[in-house]
PDB file of C-alpha atoms in Angstrom:
ATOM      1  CA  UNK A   1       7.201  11.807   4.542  1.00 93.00           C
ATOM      2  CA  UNK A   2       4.573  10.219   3.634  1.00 95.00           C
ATOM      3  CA  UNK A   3       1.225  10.433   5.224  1.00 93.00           C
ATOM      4  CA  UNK A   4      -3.001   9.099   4.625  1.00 92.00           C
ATOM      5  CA  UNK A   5      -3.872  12.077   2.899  1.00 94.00           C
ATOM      6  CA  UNK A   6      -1.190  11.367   0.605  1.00 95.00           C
ATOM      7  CA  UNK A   7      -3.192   8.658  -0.617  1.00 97.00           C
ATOM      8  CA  UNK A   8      -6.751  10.539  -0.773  1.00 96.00           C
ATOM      9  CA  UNK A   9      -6.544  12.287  -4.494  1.00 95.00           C
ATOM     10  CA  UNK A  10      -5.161   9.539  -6.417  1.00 96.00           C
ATOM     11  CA  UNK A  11      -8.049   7.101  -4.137  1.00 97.00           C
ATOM     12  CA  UNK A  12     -10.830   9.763  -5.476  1.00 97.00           C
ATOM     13  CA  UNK A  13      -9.715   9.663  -8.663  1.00 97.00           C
ATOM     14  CA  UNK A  14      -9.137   5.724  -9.182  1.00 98.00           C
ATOM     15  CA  UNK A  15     -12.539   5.288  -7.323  1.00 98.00           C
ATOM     16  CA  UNK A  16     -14.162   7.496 -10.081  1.00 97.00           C
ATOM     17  CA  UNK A  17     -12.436   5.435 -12.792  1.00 97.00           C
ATOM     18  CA  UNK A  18     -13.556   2.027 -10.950  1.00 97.00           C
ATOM     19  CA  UNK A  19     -17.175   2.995 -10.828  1.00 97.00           C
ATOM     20  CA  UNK A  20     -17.494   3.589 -14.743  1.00 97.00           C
ATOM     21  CA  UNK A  21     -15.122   0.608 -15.166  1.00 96.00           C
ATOM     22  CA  UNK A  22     -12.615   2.479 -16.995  1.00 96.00           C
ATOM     23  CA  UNK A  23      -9.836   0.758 -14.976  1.00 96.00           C
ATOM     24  CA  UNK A  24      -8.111   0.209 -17.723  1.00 95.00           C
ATOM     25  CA  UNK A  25      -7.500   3.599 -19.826  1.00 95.00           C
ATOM     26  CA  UNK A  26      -4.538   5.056 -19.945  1.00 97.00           C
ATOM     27  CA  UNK A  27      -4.861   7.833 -17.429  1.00 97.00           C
ATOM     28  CA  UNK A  28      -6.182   5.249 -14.453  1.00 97.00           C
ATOM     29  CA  UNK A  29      -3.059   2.689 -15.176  1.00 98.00           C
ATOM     30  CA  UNK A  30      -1.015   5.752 -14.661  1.00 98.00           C
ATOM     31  CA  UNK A  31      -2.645   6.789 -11.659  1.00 97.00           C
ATOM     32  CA  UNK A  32      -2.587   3.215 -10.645  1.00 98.00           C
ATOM     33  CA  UNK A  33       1.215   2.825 -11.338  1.00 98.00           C
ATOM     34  CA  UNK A  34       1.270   5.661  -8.775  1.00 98.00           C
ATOM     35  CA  UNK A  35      -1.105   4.544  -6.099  1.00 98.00           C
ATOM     36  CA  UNK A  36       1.428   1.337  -6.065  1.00 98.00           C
ATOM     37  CA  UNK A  37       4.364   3.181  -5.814  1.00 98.00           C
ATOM     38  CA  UNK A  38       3.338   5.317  -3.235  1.00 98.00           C
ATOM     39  CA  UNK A  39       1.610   2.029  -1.403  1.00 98.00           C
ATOM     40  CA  UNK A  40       5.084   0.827  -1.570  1.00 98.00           C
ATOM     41  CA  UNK A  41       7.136   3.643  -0.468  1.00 98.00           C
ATOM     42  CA  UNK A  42       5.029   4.071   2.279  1.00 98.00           C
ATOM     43  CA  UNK A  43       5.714   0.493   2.965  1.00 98.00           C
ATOM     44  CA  UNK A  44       9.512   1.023   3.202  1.00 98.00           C
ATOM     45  CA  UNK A  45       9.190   4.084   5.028  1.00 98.00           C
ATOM     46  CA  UNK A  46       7.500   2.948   8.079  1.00 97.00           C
ATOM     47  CA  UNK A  47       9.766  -0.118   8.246  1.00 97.00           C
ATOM     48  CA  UNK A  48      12.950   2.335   7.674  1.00 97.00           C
ATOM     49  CA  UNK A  49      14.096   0.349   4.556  1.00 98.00           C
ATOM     50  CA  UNK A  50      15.612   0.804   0.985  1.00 97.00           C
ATOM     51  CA  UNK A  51      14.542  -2.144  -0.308  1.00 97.00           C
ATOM     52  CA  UNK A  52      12.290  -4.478   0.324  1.00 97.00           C
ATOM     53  CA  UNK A  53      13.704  -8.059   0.948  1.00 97.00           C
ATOM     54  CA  UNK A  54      11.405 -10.831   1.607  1.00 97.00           C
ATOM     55  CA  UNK A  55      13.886 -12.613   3.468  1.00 97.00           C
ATOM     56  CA  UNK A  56      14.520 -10.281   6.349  1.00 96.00           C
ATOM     57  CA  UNK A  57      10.857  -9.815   6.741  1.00 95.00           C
ATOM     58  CA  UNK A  58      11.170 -11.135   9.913  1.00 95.00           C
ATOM     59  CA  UNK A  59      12.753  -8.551  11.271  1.00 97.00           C
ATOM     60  CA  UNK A  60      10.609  -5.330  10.043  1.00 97.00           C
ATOM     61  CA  UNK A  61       8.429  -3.819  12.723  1.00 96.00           C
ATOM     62  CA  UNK A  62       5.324  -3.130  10.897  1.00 97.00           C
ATOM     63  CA  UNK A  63       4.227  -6.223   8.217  1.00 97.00           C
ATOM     64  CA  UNK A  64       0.408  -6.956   7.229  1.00 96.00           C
ATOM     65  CA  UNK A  65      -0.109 -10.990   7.231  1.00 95.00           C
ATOM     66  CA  UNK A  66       0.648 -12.746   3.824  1.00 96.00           C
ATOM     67  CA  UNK A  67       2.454  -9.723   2.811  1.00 97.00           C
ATOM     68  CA  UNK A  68       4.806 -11.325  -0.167  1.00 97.00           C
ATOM     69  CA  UNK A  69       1.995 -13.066  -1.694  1.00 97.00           C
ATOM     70  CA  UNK A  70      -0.401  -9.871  -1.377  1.00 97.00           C
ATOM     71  CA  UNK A  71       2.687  -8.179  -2.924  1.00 97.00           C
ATOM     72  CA  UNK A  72       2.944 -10.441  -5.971  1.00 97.00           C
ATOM     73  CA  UNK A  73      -0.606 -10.062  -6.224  1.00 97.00           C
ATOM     74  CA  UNK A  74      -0.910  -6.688  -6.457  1.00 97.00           C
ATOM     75  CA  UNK A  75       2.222  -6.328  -8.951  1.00 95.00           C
ATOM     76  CA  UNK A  76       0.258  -9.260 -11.180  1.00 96.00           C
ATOM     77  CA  UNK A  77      -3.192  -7.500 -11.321  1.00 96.00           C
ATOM     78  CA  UNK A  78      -2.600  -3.706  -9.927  1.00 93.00           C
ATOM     79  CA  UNK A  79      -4.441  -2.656 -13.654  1.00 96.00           C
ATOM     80  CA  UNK A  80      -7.795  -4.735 -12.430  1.00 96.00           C
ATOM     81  CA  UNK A  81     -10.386  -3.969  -9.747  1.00 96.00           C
ATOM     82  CA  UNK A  82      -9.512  -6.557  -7.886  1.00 97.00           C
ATOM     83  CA  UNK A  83      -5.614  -5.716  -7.569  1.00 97.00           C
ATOM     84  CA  UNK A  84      -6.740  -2.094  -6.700  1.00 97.00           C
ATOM     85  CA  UNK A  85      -9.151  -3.328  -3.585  1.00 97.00           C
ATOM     86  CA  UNK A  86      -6.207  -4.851  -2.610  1.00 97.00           C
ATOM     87  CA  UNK A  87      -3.778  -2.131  -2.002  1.00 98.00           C
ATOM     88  CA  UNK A  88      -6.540   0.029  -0.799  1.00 97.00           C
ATOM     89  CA  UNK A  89      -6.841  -3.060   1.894  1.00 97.00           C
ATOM     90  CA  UNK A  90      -3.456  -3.162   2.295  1.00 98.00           C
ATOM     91  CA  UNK A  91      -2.954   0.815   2.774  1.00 98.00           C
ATOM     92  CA  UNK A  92      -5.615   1.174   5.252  1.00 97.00           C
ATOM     93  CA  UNK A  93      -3.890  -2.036   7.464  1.00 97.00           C
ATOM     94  CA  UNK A  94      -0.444  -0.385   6.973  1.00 97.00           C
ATOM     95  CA  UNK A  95      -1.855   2.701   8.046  1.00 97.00           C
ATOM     96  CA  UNK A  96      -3.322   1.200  11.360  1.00 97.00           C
ATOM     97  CA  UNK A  97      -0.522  -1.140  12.215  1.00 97.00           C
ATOM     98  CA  UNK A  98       2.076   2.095  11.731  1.00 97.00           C
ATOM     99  CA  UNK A  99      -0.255   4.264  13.947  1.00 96.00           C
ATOM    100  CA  UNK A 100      -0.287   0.741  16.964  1.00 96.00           C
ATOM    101  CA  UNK A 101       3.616   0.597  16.353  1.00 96.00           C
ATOM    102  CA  UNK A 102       4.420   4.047  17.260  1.00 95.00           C
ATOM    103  CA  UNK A 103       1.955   4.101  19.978  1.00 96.00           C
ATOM    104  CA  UNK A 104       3.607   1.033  21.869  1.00 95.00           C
ATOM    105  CA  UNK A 105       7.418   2.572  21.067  1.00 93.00           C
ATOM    106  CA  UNK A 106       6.645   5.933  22.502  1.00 94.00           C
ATOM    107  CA  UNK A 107       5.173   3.774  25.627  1.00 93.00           C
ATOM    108  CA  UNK A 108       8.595   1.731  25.848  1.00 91.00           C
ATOM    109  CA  UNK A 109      10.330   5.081  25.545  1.00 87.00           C
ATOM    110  CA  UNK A 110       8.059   6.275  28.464  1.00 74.00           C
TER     111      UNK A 110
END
């Protein structure tokens, strides 16, 4: 299961790479090749999928706003600052709207 702290090490060590813009070596694309995976793992676990599929979108409980095209973005530029902000953006909302969705289901469950 995947959980925030999951996240933490690889964050530390991508921040550390972003701050002497070294982004683009060979250890940081691997570490953000990870960060991405795991983003997306996380993704699927928290909506109980296998596979994403942007056409039943509809019906997954926990999806950020503009999530396909944030998605294609990422997968375009996750070697570049900019693609990295993004998933970190995208992590932290993921995060929060996982923690509100099991909040209100243990409340209907109540």
């Amino acid at each position: 299961m995947i959980v925030k702290e999951d996240f933490s090490e690889l964050e530390t060590n991508l921040d550390n790479f972003a701050k002497q813009k070294q982004l683009k070596n060979p250890e940081a694309i691997a570490c953000l090749d990870q960060y991405f995976d795991l983003l997306i793992s996380y993704f699927k676990q928290i909506n109980q999928i296998e596979v994403i599929n942007f056409d039943a979108m509809h019906s997954y409980p926990v999806v950020p706003m503009n999530f396909q095209e944030r998605y294609t973005y990422m997968l375009e530029r996750k070697h570049h600052f900019m693609g990295y902000r993004q998933m970190k953006t995208l992590k932290t909302e993921l995060i929060k709207m996982n923690a509100a969705y099991q909040i209100k289901q243990k409340r209907s469950q109540s």
